[in-house]
């Protein structure tokens, strides 16, 4: 069993470098196997999700060569499509991207239904709708989903998504990049990682236009070529360190970020009393006074991200008055509040709305992460708490935060990772 032991109450001070974006890597890595040449990907975060992708690739005879700590060369020239390792794929939410990526190149793809964090029902009907519109036949048997291009190759299509979905948007772009003809995707997600995946595909010779707007147009190309590409910084990791600074009343300079991607987070943090200074590629966060109450509603980009909801809800526990937080993306993303209550929080959830009652402070406790961002929220509370917190199920945290122990220790946090035999 692995636990984090955290002694709270220490203001964090110093500089924290931000890693490459997990959610962009989750789309870019499967896109890399669409090319039968070598791609060099820089700023790859070394987190559990990425290591899983690389293990999956190796089992599919994709050549993966580390080139320094965060750069990998990936060569899928000799990829073996017959043996995708279902056991590994079922551990990861983003395994569905192999559907779009492999369909485009091979006309067939079989993956296991997605695993990952339990934050809601998480259907994939919009992914299937787009792939079917492009000429794929879908079969779901047990936990395995097979998509086959009925004419041997996908063709361009016009798809209007019923729900704005990051995953379905990326999957449809991947599939359309190597389809025959033109595809138009409407009502798409505009998140920075959607744009990053599109930019990566374009660096390999794809023709994807309009990513970052409501409509994406793709002209299918026959082949993709090798390229070098650097993944964008992780705006959610940056937002989480902003929360650590506010929780502890510290002074953190968070570097290697794109402040534009952080706009909704910065605006909300200023509203709750943080002082945030931005420069070209860094933000400095302090908290001169008390935390103010706020009303928060998660939205698709450029709204306030669902992936920052648990962290800001935790901060609002320490506010002067009652706050409300509405989760409009995932219906089950408040599971962590029962753990937070063990540390002294008073949060009442009804349907998708949390009423956050102010408490004087948190106290240390034995708590358990139930998903990636829930784990981050419990670390926010633990760093602010009086006494020691023992956080278990940290595998979730390590799915998405690179070197979190080292980064926190470097700015003065008392946190250790302890492995026990149990
Ligand atoms: N939805 C459908 N049908 C679909 C797809 C989605 O109804 O076919 C619904 C979902 O149930 C949800 C909403 O649409 O209510 C949005 O889901 P979306 O597809 O945008 O989310 P996702 O692609 O499954 C990614 C990230 C999540 C992040 C969300 C929202 C990855 C691997 N995951 O999930 O990241 O919360 O976008 O930005 O990129 C995390 O990092 O902790 C995390 C969970």
GROMACS .gro file of C-alpha atoms and ligand atoms in nm:
model
  466
    1UNK     CA    1   0.000   0.000   0.000
    2UNK     CA    2   0.127   0.348  -0.084
    3UNK     CA    3   0.028   0.652   0.120
    4UNK     CA    4   0.120   1.018   0.131
    5UNK     CA    5   0.192   1.147   0.481
    6UNK     CA    6   0.132   1.521   0.490
    7UNK     CA    7   0.182   1.757   0.783
    8UNK     CA    8  -0.010   2.076   0.714
    9UNK     CA    9   0.012   2.437   0.822
   10UNK     CA   10   0.325   2.538   0.631
   11UNK     CA   11   0.296   2.823   0.378
   12UNK     CA   12   0.445   2.706   0.047
   13UNK     CA   13   0.701   2.943  -0.104
   14UNK     CA   14   0.912   2.925  -0.418
   15UNK     CA   15   0.890   2.822  -0.781
   16UNK     CA   16   0.708   2.524  -0.930
   17UNK     CA   17   0.768   2.415  -1.292
   18UNK     CA   18   0.459   2.280  -1.469
   19UNK     CA   19   0.469   1.957  -1.673
   20UNK     CA   20   0.310   1.869  -2.007
   21UNK     CA   21  -0.070   1.839  -2.011
   22UNK     CA   22  -0.201   1.493  -1.922
   23UNK     CA   23  -0.520   1.534  -2.119
   24UNK     CA   24  -0.328   1.650  -2.429
   25UNK     CA   25  -0.081   1.359  -2.396
   26UNK     CA   26  -0.379   1.122  -2.377
   27UNK     CA   27  -0.479   1.233  -2.729
   28UNK     CA   28  -0.137   1.297  -2.880
   29UNK     CA   29   0.021   0.961  -2.792
   30UNK     CA   30  -0.243   0.750  -2.973
   31UNK     CA   31  -0.229   0.998  -3.263
   32UNK     CA   32   0.143   0.920  -3.293
   33UNK     CA   33   0.070   0.565  -3.406
   34UNK     CA   34  -0.129   0.694  -3.704
   35UNK     CA   35   0.199   0.780  -3.874
   36UNK     CA   36   0.428   0.520  -4.024
   37UNK     CA   37   0.742   0.714  -3.947
   38UNK     CA   38   0.913   0.841  -3.634
   39UNK     CA   39   0.767   1.123  -3.425
   40UNK     CA   40   0.953   1.301  -3.147
   41UNK     CA   41   0.729   1.423  -2.868
   42UNK     CA   42   0.868   1.662  -2.607
   43UNK     CA   43   0.726   1.776  -2.272
   44UNK     CA   44   0.562   1.437  -2.218
   45UNK     CA   45   0.457   1.416  -1.850
   46UNK     CA   46   0.593   1.101  -1.684
   47UNK     CA   47   0.271   1.002  -1.512
   48UNK     CA   48   0.091   0.667  -1.481
   49UNK     CA   49  -0.146   0.734  -1.774
   50UNK     CA   50   0.148   0.804  -2.006
   51UNK     CA   51   0.349   0.503  -1.885
   52UNK     CA   52   0.041   0.288  -1.955
   53UNK     CA   53   0.022   0.422  -2.311
   54UNK     CA   54   0.390   0.343  -2.366
   55UNK     CA   55   0.343  -0.012  -2.230
   56UNK     CA   56   0.042  -0.061  -2.459
   57UNK     CA   57   0.249   0.060  -2.756
   58UNK     CA   58   0.541  -0.172  -2.676
   59UNK     CA   59   0.303  -0.469  -2.667
   60UNK     CA   60   0.178  -0.361  -3.010
   61UNK     CA   61   0.537  -0.365  -3.145
   62UNK     CA   62   0.553   0.014  -3.162
   63UNK     CA   63   0.912   0.128  -3.106
   64UNK     CA   64   0.930   0.365  -2.810
   65UNK     CA   65   1.266   0.529  -2.740
   66UNK     CA   66   1.313   0.764  -2.443
   67UNK     CA   67   1.531   1.062  -2.535
   68UNK     CA   68   1.598   1.235  -2.206
   69UNK     CA   69   1.349   1.264  -1.925
   70UNK     CA   70   1.039   1.399  -2.102
   71UNK     CA   71   1.099   1.329  -2.471
   72UNK     CA   72   1.007   1.011  -2.654
   73UNK     CA   73   1.060   0.894  -3.010
   74UNK     CA   74   0.767   0.681  -3.124
   75UNK     CA   75   0.783   0.476  -3.441
   76UNK     CA   76   0.473   0.279  -3.536
   77UNK     CA   77   0.597   0.163  -3.878
   78UNK     CA   78   0.578  -0.201  -3.773
   79UNK     CA   79   0.275  -0.177  -3.544
   80UNK     CA   80   0.100  -0.506  -3.476
   81UNK     CA   81  -0.273  -0.434  -3.468
   82UNK     CA   82  -0.378  -0.789  -3.382
   83UNK     CA   83  -0.282  -0.783  -3.015
   84UNK     CA   84  -0.391  -0.464  -2.840
   85UNK     CA   85  -0.342  -0.549  -2.470
   86UNK     CA   86  -0.700  -0.524  -2.339
   87UNK     CA   87  -0.597  -0.569  -1.975
   88UNK     CA   88  -0.384  -0.252  -1.991
   89UNK     CA   89  -0.634  -0.057  -2.199
   90UNK     CA   90  -0.916  -0.127  -1.956
   91UNK     CA   91  -0.722   0.063  -1.688
   92UNK     CA   92  -0.735   0.386  -1.880
   93UNK     CA   93  -1.019   0.620  -1.973
   94UNK     CA   94  -0.849   0.750  -2.286
   95UNK     CA   95  -0.808   0.404  -2.444
   96UNK     CA   96  -1.105   0.498  -2.666
   97UNK     CA   97  -0.873   0.725  -2.868
   98UNK     CA   98  -0.722   0.410  -3.022
   99UNK     CA   99  -1.059   0.359  -3.193
  100UNK     CA  100  -1.032   0.679  -3.398
  101UNK     CA  101  -0.654   0.657  -3.442
  102UNK     CA  102  -0.642   0.295  -3.563
  103UNK     CA  103  -0.960   0.311  -3.773
  104UNK     CA  104  -0.807   0.589  -3.982
  105UNK     CA  105  -0.488   0.400  -4.053
  106UNK     CA  106  -0.599   0.036  -4.060
  107UNK     CA  107  -0.975   0.046  -4.120
  108UNK     CA  108  -1.035  -0.160  -3.806
  109UNK     CA  109  -0.985  -0.118  -3.436
  110UNK     CA  110  -1.066  -0.321  -3.127
  111UNK     CA  111  -1.030  -0.174  -2.779
  112UNK     CA  112  -1.168  -0.247  -2.436
  113UNK     CA  113  -1.428  -0.009  -2.296
  114UNK     CA  114  -1.269   0.273  -2.101
  115UNK     CA  115  -1.157   0.254  -1.738
  116UNK     CA  116  -1.000   0.539  -1.541
  117UNK     CA  117  -1.168   0.761  -1.281
  118UNK     CA  118  -1.525   0.694  -1.159
  119UNK     CA  119  -1.670   1.043  -1.182
  120UNK     CA  120  -1.996   0.973  -1.359
  121UNK     CA  121  -2.166   0.754  -1.613
  122UNK     CA  122  -1.934   0.866  -1.893
  123UNK     CA  123  -2.112   0.730  -2.203
  124UNK     CA  124  -1.937   0.719  -2.542
  125UNK     CA  125  -2.244   0.752  -2.763
  126UNK     CA  126  -2.110   1.072  -2.926
  127UNK     CA  127  -1.782   0.896  -3.019
  128UNK     CA  128  -1.984   0.618  -3.179
  129UNK     CA  129  -2.216   0.862  -3.357
  130UNK     CA  130  -1.918   1.034  -3.525
  131UNK     CA  131  -1.743   0.709  -3.622
  132UNK     CA  132  -2.064   0.560  -3.763
  133UNK     CA  133  -2.126   0.877  -3.966
  134UNK     CA  134  -1.779   0.824  -4.120
  135UNK     CA  135  -1.871   0.470  -4.224
  136UNK     CA  136  -1.766   0.257  -3.928
  137UNK     CA  137  -1.966  -0.040  -3.806
  138UNK     CA  138  -1.956  -0.069  -3.428
  139UNK     CA  139  -1.987  -0.392  -3.231
  140UNK     CA  140  -1.982  -0.400  -2.852
  141UNK     CA  141  -1.949  -0.746  -2.700
  142UNK     CA  142  -1.895  -0.758  -2.326
  143UNK     CA  143  -1.618  -0.513  -2.248
  144UNK     CA  144  -1.475  -0.506  -2.601
  145UNK     CA  145  -1.565  -0.256  -2.869
  146UNK     CA  146  -1.477  -0.318  -3.233
  147UNK     CA  147  -1.506  -0.056  -3.505
  148UNK     CA  148  -1.471  -0.160  -3.869
  149UNK     CA  149  -1.471   0.070  -4.171
  150UNK     CA  150  -1.727  -0.106  -4.391
  151UNK     CA  151  -1.560   0.004  -4.718
  152UNK     CA  152  -1.211  -0.066  -4.581
  153UNK     CA  153  -1.161   0.307  -4.528
  154UNK     CA  154  -1.354   0.581  -4.348
  155UNK     CA  155  -1.509   0.864  -4.548
  156UNK     CA  156  -1.566   1.229  -4.457
  157UNK     CA  157  -1.899   1.320  -4.292
  158UNK     CA  158  -2.093   1.605  -4.136
  159UNK     CA  159  -2.140   1.548  -3.762
  160UNK     CA  160  -2.336   1.769  -3.524
  161UNK     CA  161  -2.261   1.659  -3.167
  162UNK     CA  162  -2.559   1.650  -2.927
  163UNK     CA  163  -2.330   1.700  -2.627
  164UNK     CA  164  -2.007   1.897  -2.616
  165UNK     CA  165  -1.747   1.629  -2.548
  166UNK     CA  166  -1.369   1.662  -2.539
  167UNK     CA  167  -1.322   1.290  -2.597
  168UNK     CA  168  -1.569   1.261  -2.885
  169UNK     CA  169  -1.425   1.572  -3.053
  170UNK     CA  170  -1.068   1.438  -3.036
  171UNK     CA  171  -1.172   1.087  -3.144
  172UNK     CA  172  -1.359   1.225  -3.446
  173UNK     CA  173  -1.061   1.442  -3.548
  174UNK     CA  174  -0.830   1.140  -3.525
  175UNK     CA  175  -1.061   0.929  -3.740
  176UNK     CA  176  -1.125   1.204  -3.996
  177UNK     CA  177  -0.756   1.292  -4.043
  178UNK     CA  178  -0.695   0.982  -4.260
  179UNK     CA  179  -1.052   0.944  -4.395
  180UNK     CA  180  -1.136   0.994  -4.762
  181UNK     CA  181  -1.281   1.341  -4.824
  182UNK     CA  182  -1.394   1.626  -4.601
  183UNK     CA  183  -1.539   1.612  -4.250
  184UNK     CA  184  -1.720   1.892  -4.068
  185UNK     CA  185  -1.763   1.862  -3.690
  186UNK     CA  186  -2.008   2.101  -3.524
  187UNK     CA  187  -2.076   2.179  -3.158
  188UNK     CA  188  -1.729   2.060  -3.067
  189UNK     CA  189  -1.519   2.105  -2.752
  190UNK     CA  190  -1.282   2.405  -2.761
  191UNK     CA  191  -1.039   2.299  -2.486
  192UNK     CA  192  -0.668   2.380  -2.535
  193UNK     CA  193  -0.589   2.008  -2.556
  194UNK     CA  194  -0.829   1.967  -2.850
  195UNK     CA  195  -0.626   2.239  -3.024
  196UNK     CA  196  -0.302   2.068  -2.920
  197UNK     CA  197  -0.406   1.735  -3.073
  198UNK     CA  198  -0.510   1.917  -3.394
  199UNK     CA  199  -0.175   2.101  -3.407
  200UNK     CA  200   0.013   1.775  -3.357
  201UNK     CA  201  -0.181   1.608  -3.640
  202UNK     CA  202  -0.113   1.910  -3.864
  203UNK     CA  203   0.261   1.882  -3.784
  204UNK     CA  204   0.236   1.525  -3.921
  205UNK     CA  205   0.076   1.655  -4.242
  206UNK     CA  206  -0.294   1.639  -4.155
  207UNK     CA  207  -0.532   1.917  -4.258
  208UNK     CA  208  -0.738   2.011  -3.950
  209UNK     CA  209  -0.876   2.365  -3.935
  210UNK     CA  210  -1.087   2.552  -3.679
  211UNK     CA  211  -0.980   2.370  -3.359
  212UNK     CA  212  -1.056   2.605  -3.067
  213UNK     CA  213  -1.383   2.722  -3.232
  214UNK     CA  214  -1.730   2.560  -3.252
  215UNK     CA  215  -1.670   2.407  -3.594
  216UNK     CA  216  -1.374   2.194  -3.701
  217UNK     CA  217  -1.313   2.109  -4.067
  218UNK     CA  218  -1.085   1.827  -4.168
  219UNK     CA  219  -0.965   1.740  -4.518
  220UNK     CA  220  -0.857   1.376  -4.507
  221UNK     CA  221  -0.502   1.304  -4.625
  222UNK     CA  222  -0.357   0.974  -4.742
  223UNK     CA  223  -0.061   0.949  -4.510
  224UNK     CA  224   0.099   1.122  -4.215
  225UNK     CA  225   0.471   1.184  -4.180
  226UNK     CA  226   0.710   1.209  -3.884
  227UNK     CA  227   0.753   1.535  -3.691
  228UNK     CA  228   0.880   1.692  -3.370
  229UNK     CA  229   0.625   1.837  -3.133
  230UNK     CA  230   0.609   1.971  -2.774
  231UNK     CA  231   0.294   1.914  -2.563
  232UNK     CA  232   0.138   2.224  -2.403
  233UNK     CA  233   0.168   2.282  -2.027
  234UNK     CA  234  -0.092   2.129  -1.793
  235UNK     CA  235  -0.337   2.403  -1.698
  236UNK     CA  236  -0.503   2.180  -1.438
  237UNK     CA  237  -0.171   2.099  -1.270
  238UNK     CA  238  -0.100   2.476  -1.268
  239UNK     CA  239  -0.446   2.548  -1.120
  240UNK     CA  240  -0.389   2.283  -0.854
  241UNK     CA  241  -0.060   2.445  -0.744
  242UNK     CA  242  -0.244   2.780  -0.737
  243UNK     CA  243  -0.487   2.615  -0.493
  244UNK     CA  244  -0.195   2.486  -0.281
  245UNK     CA  245  -0.061   2.845  -0.258
  246UNK     CA  246  -0.401   2.988  -0.158
  247UNK     CA  247  -0.473   2.709   0.093
  248UNK     CA  248  -0.146   2.762   0.279
  249UNK     CA  249  -0.131   3.142   0.249
  250UNK     CA  250   0.196   3.093   0.061
  251UNK     CA  251   0.369   3.259  -0.233
  252UNK     CA  252   0.419   3.036  -0.537
  253UNK     CA  253   0.549   3.127  -0.880
  254UNK     CA  254   0.418   2.868  -1.120
  255UNK     CA  255   0.632   2.858  -1.432
  256UNK     CA  256   0.615   2.719  -1.785
  257UNK     CA  257   0.242   2.790  -1.822
  258UNK     CA  258   0.024   2.957  -2.087
  259UNK     CA  259  -0.166   3.218  -1.879
  260UNK     CA  260  -0.435   3.247  -2.150
  261UNK     CA  261  -0.538   2.885  -2.079
  262UNK     CA  262  -0.573   2.973  -1.709
  263UNK     CA  263  -0.805   3.274  -1.754
  264UNK     CA  264  -1.121   3.130  -1.595
  265UNK     CA  265  -0.921   2.981  -1.307
  266UNK     CA  266  -0.730   3.307  -1.245
  267UNK     CA  267  -1.056   3.509  -1.252
  268UNK     CA  268  -1.221   3.283  -0.993
  269UNK     CA  269  -0.911   3.274  -0.774
  270UNK     CA  270  -0.898   3.656  -0.773
  271UNK     CA  271  -1.265   3.659  -0.675
  272UNK     CA  272  -1.195   3.439  -0.372
  273UNK     CA  273  -0.915   3.667  -0.255
  274UNK     CA  274  -0.598   3.542  -0.423
  275UNK     CA  275  -0.355   3.790  -0.569
  276UNK     CA  276  -0.244   3.659  -0.909
  277UNK     CA  277   0.027   3.829  -1.116
  278UNK     CA  278   0.078   3.698  -1.468
  279UNK     CA  279   0.377   3.729  -1.701
  280UNK     CA  280   0.447   3.569  -2.040
  281UNK     CA  281   0.481   3.215  -1.910
  282UNK     CA  282   0.430   3.226  -1.533
  283UNK     CA  283   0.178   3.315  -1.265
  284UNK     CA  284   0.260   3.423  -0.910
  285UNK     CA  285  -0.006   3.346  -0.651
  286UNK     CA  286  -0.035   3.483  -0.297
  287UNK     CA  287  -0.328   3.533  -0.062
  288UNK     CA  288  -0.304   3.856   0.135
  289UNK     CA  289  -0.622   3.817   0.343
  290UNK     CA  290  -0.916   3.580   0.404
  291UNK     CA  291  -1.073   3.354   0.143
  292UNK     CA  292  -1.396   3.508   0.010
  293UNK     CA  293  -1.715   3.314  -0.061
  294UNK     CA  294  -1.804   3.250  -0.426
  295UNK     CA  295  -2.052   3.093  -0.663
  296UNK     CA  296  -1.885   2.846  -0.897
  297UNK     CA  297  -2.033   2.660  -1.192
  298UNK     CA  298  -1.824   2.423  -1.402
  299UNK     CA  299  -1.853   2.468  -1.778
  300UNK     CA  300  -1.684   2.361  -2.096
  301UNK     CA  301  -1.379   2.571  -2.193
  302UNK     CA  302  -1.348   2.868  -2.165
  303UNK     CA  303  -1.564   2.825  -1.854
  304UNK     CA  304  -1.438   2.710  -1.514
  305UNK     CA  305  -1.306   2.353  -1.561
  306UNK     CA  306  -1.465   2.053  -1.392
  307UNK     CA  307  -1.110   1.927  -1.330
  308UNK     CA  308  -1.060   2.219  -1.085
  309UNK     CA  309  -1.396   2.180  -0.909
  310UNK     CA  310  -1.280   1.962  -0.615
  311UNK     CA  311  -0.981   2.188  -0.549
  312UNK     CA  312  -1.181   2.513  -0.540
  313UNK     CA  313  -1.463   2.355  -0.336
  314UNK     CA  314  -1.198   2.263  -0.078
  315UNK     CA  315  -1.068   2.622  -0.068
  316UNK     CA  316  -1.422   2.754  -0.026
  317UNK     CA  317  -1.459   2.549   0.295
  318UNK     CA  318  -1.217   2.805   0.445
  319UNK     CA  319  -1.414   3.108   0.317
  320UNK     CA  320  -1.581   3.375   0.527
  321UNK     CA  321  -1.938   3.278   0.427
  322UNK     CA  322  -2.141   3.005   0.255
  323UNK     CA  323  -2.063   2.925  -0.111
  324UNK     CA  324  -2.229   2.718  -0.381
  325UNK     CA  325  -2.060   2.501  -0.641
  326UNK     CA  326  -2.254   2.354  -0.933
  327UNK     CA  327  -2.103   2.061  -1.125
  328UNK     CA  328  -2.255   2.069  -1.472
  329UNK     CA  329  -2.020   1.827  -1.654
  330UNK     CA  330  -1.997   1.504  -1.448
  331UNK     CA  331  -2.288   1.404  -1.224
  332UNK     CA  332  -2.078   1.209  -0.977
  333UNK     CA  333  -1.791   1.443  -0.907
  334UNK     CA  334  -1.864   1.526  -0.542
  335UNK     CA  335  -1.777   1.181  -0.403
  336UNK     CA  336  -1.471   1.327  -0.230
  337UNK     CA  337  -1.677   1.542   0.010
  338UNK     CA  338  -1.729   1.250   0.249
  339UNK     CA  339  -1.350   1.222   0.280
  340UNK     CA  340  -1.317   1.600   0.315
  341UNK     CA  341  -1.572   1.584   0.598
  342UNK     CA  342  -1.329   1.359   0.790
  343UNK     CA  343  -1.093   1.657   0.786
  344UNK     CA  344  -1.360   1.894   0.920
  345UNK     CA  345  -1.538   2.016   0.605
  346UNK     CA  346  -1.911   2.087   0.605
  347UNK     CA  347  -2.038   2.043   0.250
  348UNK     CA  348  -2.391   1.935   0.161
  349UNK     CA  349  -2.449   1.799  -0.189
  350UNK     CA  350  -2.791   1.785  -0.349
  351UNK     CA  351  -2.801   1.659  -0.706
  352UNK     CA  352  -2.530   1.857  -0.882
  353UNK     CA  353  -2.504   2.147  -0.634
  354UNK     CA  354  -2.277   2.162  -0.330
  355UNK     CA  355  -2.348   2.408  -0.053
  356UNK     CA  356  -2.018   2.478   0.117
  357UNK     CA  357  -2.052   2.596   0.477
  358UNK     CA  358  -1.752   2.779   0.624
  359UNK     CA  359  -1.535   2.600   0.880
  360UNK     CA  360  -1.250   2.744   1.090
  361UNK     CA  361  -0.993   2.507   0.940
  362UNK     CA  362  -0.913   2.148   0.849
  363UNK     CA  363  -0.755   1.888   1.075
  364UNK     CA  364  -0.541   1.592   0.973
  365UNK     CA  365  -0.714   1.255   0.919
  366UNK     CA  366  -0.683   0.921   0.738
  367UNK     CA  367  -0.847   0.977   0.400
  368UNK     CA  368  -0.870   0.806   0.063
  369UNK     CA  369  -0.857   0.949  -0.290
  370UNK     CA  370  -1.152   0.830  -0.500
  371UNK     CA  371  -1.034   0.983  -0.828
  372UNK     CA  372  -0.751   1.198  -0.963
  373UNK     CA  373  -0.882   1.547  -0.882
  374UNK     CA  374  -1.042   1.424  -0.557
  375UNK     CA  375  -0.689   1.323  -0.454
  376UNK     CA  376  -0.562   1.670  -0.544
  377UNK     CA  377  -0.841   1.830  -0.337
  378UNK     CA  378  -0.752   1.620  -0.032
  379UNK     CA  379  -0.389   1.733  -0.068
  380UNK     CA  380  -0.512   2.096  -0.077
  381UNK     CA  381  -0.694   2.033   0.253
  382UNK     CA  382  -0.403   1.839   0.405
  383UNK     CA  383  -0.152   2.117   0.330
  384UNK     CA  384  -0.380   2.368   0.505
  385UNK     CA  385  -0.470   2.136   0.795
  386UNK     CA  386  -0.349   2.123   1.153
  387UNK     CA  387  -0.175   1.790   1.210
  388UNK     CA  388  -0.095   1.490   0.993
  389UNK     CA  389  -0.303   1.348   0.709
  390UNK     CA  390  -0.247   1.001   0.566
  391UNK     CA  391  -0.378   0.988   0.211
  392UNK     CA  392  -0.428   0.645   0.053
  393UNK     CA  393  -0.524   0.532  -0.302
  394UNK     CA  394  -0.262   0.777  -0.429
  395UNK     CA  395  -0.237   0.578  -0.753
  396UNK     CA  396  -0.516   0.807  -0.874
  397UNK     CA  397  -0.304   1.116  -0.801
  398UNK     CA  398  -0.006   0.963  -0.978
  399UNK     CA  399  -0.218   0.908  -1.292
  400UNK     CA  400  -0.203   1.283  -1.348
  401UNK     CA  401   0.056   1.475  -1.141
  402UNK     CA  402   0.422   1.437  -1.235
  403UNK     CA  403   0.670   1.433  -0.943
  404UNK     CA  404   0.414   1.580  -0.705
  405UNK     CA  405   0.610   1.482  -0.394
  406UNK     CA  406   0.937   1.636  -0.519
  407UNK     CA  407   0.764   1.951  -0.646
  408UNK     CA  408   0.583   2.006  -0.316
  409UNK     CA  409   0.889   1.931  -0.102
  410UNK     CA  410   1.090   2.185  -0.305
  411UNK     CA  411   0.852   2.464  -0.198
  412UNK     CA  412   0.849   2.370   0.168
  413UNK     CA  413   0.568   2.116   0.206
  414UNK     CA  414   0.603   1.839   0.458
  415UNK     CA  415   0.494   1.543   0.243
  416UNK     CA  416   0.642   1.194   0.208
  417UNK     CA  417   0.546   0.889   0.005
  418UNK     CA  418   0.541   0.578   0.220
  419UNK     CA  419   0.513   0.222   0.088
  420UNK     CA  420   0.401  -0.044   0.332
  421UNK     CA  421   0.371  -0.420   0.289
  422UNK     CA  422  -0.011  -0.424   0.344
  423LIG     N1  423  -2.067   1.265  -2.283
  423LIG     C1  424  -2.174   1.202  -2.341
  423LIG     N2  425  -2.151   1.120  -2.449
  423LIG     C2  426  -2.026   1.099  -2.499
  423LIG     C3  427  -1.916   1.163  -2.439
  423LIG     C4  428  -1.939   1.246  -2.331
  423LIG     O1  429  -2.289   1.219  -2.300
  423LIG     O2  430  -2.013   1.023  -2.596
  423LIG     C5  431  -2.089   1.355  -2.169
  423LIG     C6  432  -2.018   1.308  -2.043
  423LIG     O3  433  -2.095   1.214  -1.971
  423LIG     C7  434  -1.998   1.438  -1.968
  423LIG     C8  435  -1.977   1.540  -2.079
  423LIG     O4  436  -2.028   1.479  -2.199
  423LIG     O5  437  -2.114   1.470  -1.899
  423LIG     C9  438  -1.834   1.581  -2.103
  423LIG     O6  439  -1.750   1.466  -2.118
  423LIG     P1  440  -1.620   1.469  -2.209
  423LIG     O7  441  -1.637   1.370  -2.316
  423LIG     O8  442  -1.588   1.611  -2.245
  423LIG     O9  443  -1.510   1.417  -2.109
  423LIG     P2  444  -1.400   1.307  -2.138
  423LIG    O10  445  -1.345   1.324  -2.274
  423LIG    O11  446  -1.451   1.175  -2.095
  423LIG    C10  447  -1.197   1.456  -2.065
  423LIG    C11  448  -1.086   1.442  -1.966
  423LIG    C12  449  -1.140   1.460  -1.826
  423LIG    C13  450  -1.208   1.595  -1.817
  423LIG    C14  451  -1.314   1.611  -1.925
  423LIG    C15  452  -1.379   1.747  -1.929
  423LIG    C16  453  -0.932   1.285  -2.067
  423LIG    C17  454  -0.880   1.148  -2.071
  423LIG     N3  455  -1.026   1.310  -1.980
  423LIG    O12  456  -1.290   1.352  -2.033
  423LIG    O13  457  -1.030   1.457  -1.741
  423LIG    O14  458  -1.268   1.609  -1.690
  423LIG    O15  459  -1.256   1.584  -2.054
  423LIG    O16  460  -1.283   1.846  -1.954
  423LIG    O17  461  -0.887   1.372  -2.142
  423LIG    C18  462  -0.928   1.451  -1.533
  423LIG    O18  463  -0.830   1.498  -1.589
  423LIG    O19  464  -0.938   1.435  -1.409
  423LIG    C19  465  -1.037   1.407  -1.615
  423LIG    C20  466  -1.137   1.332  -1.570
   0.00000   0.00000   0.00000
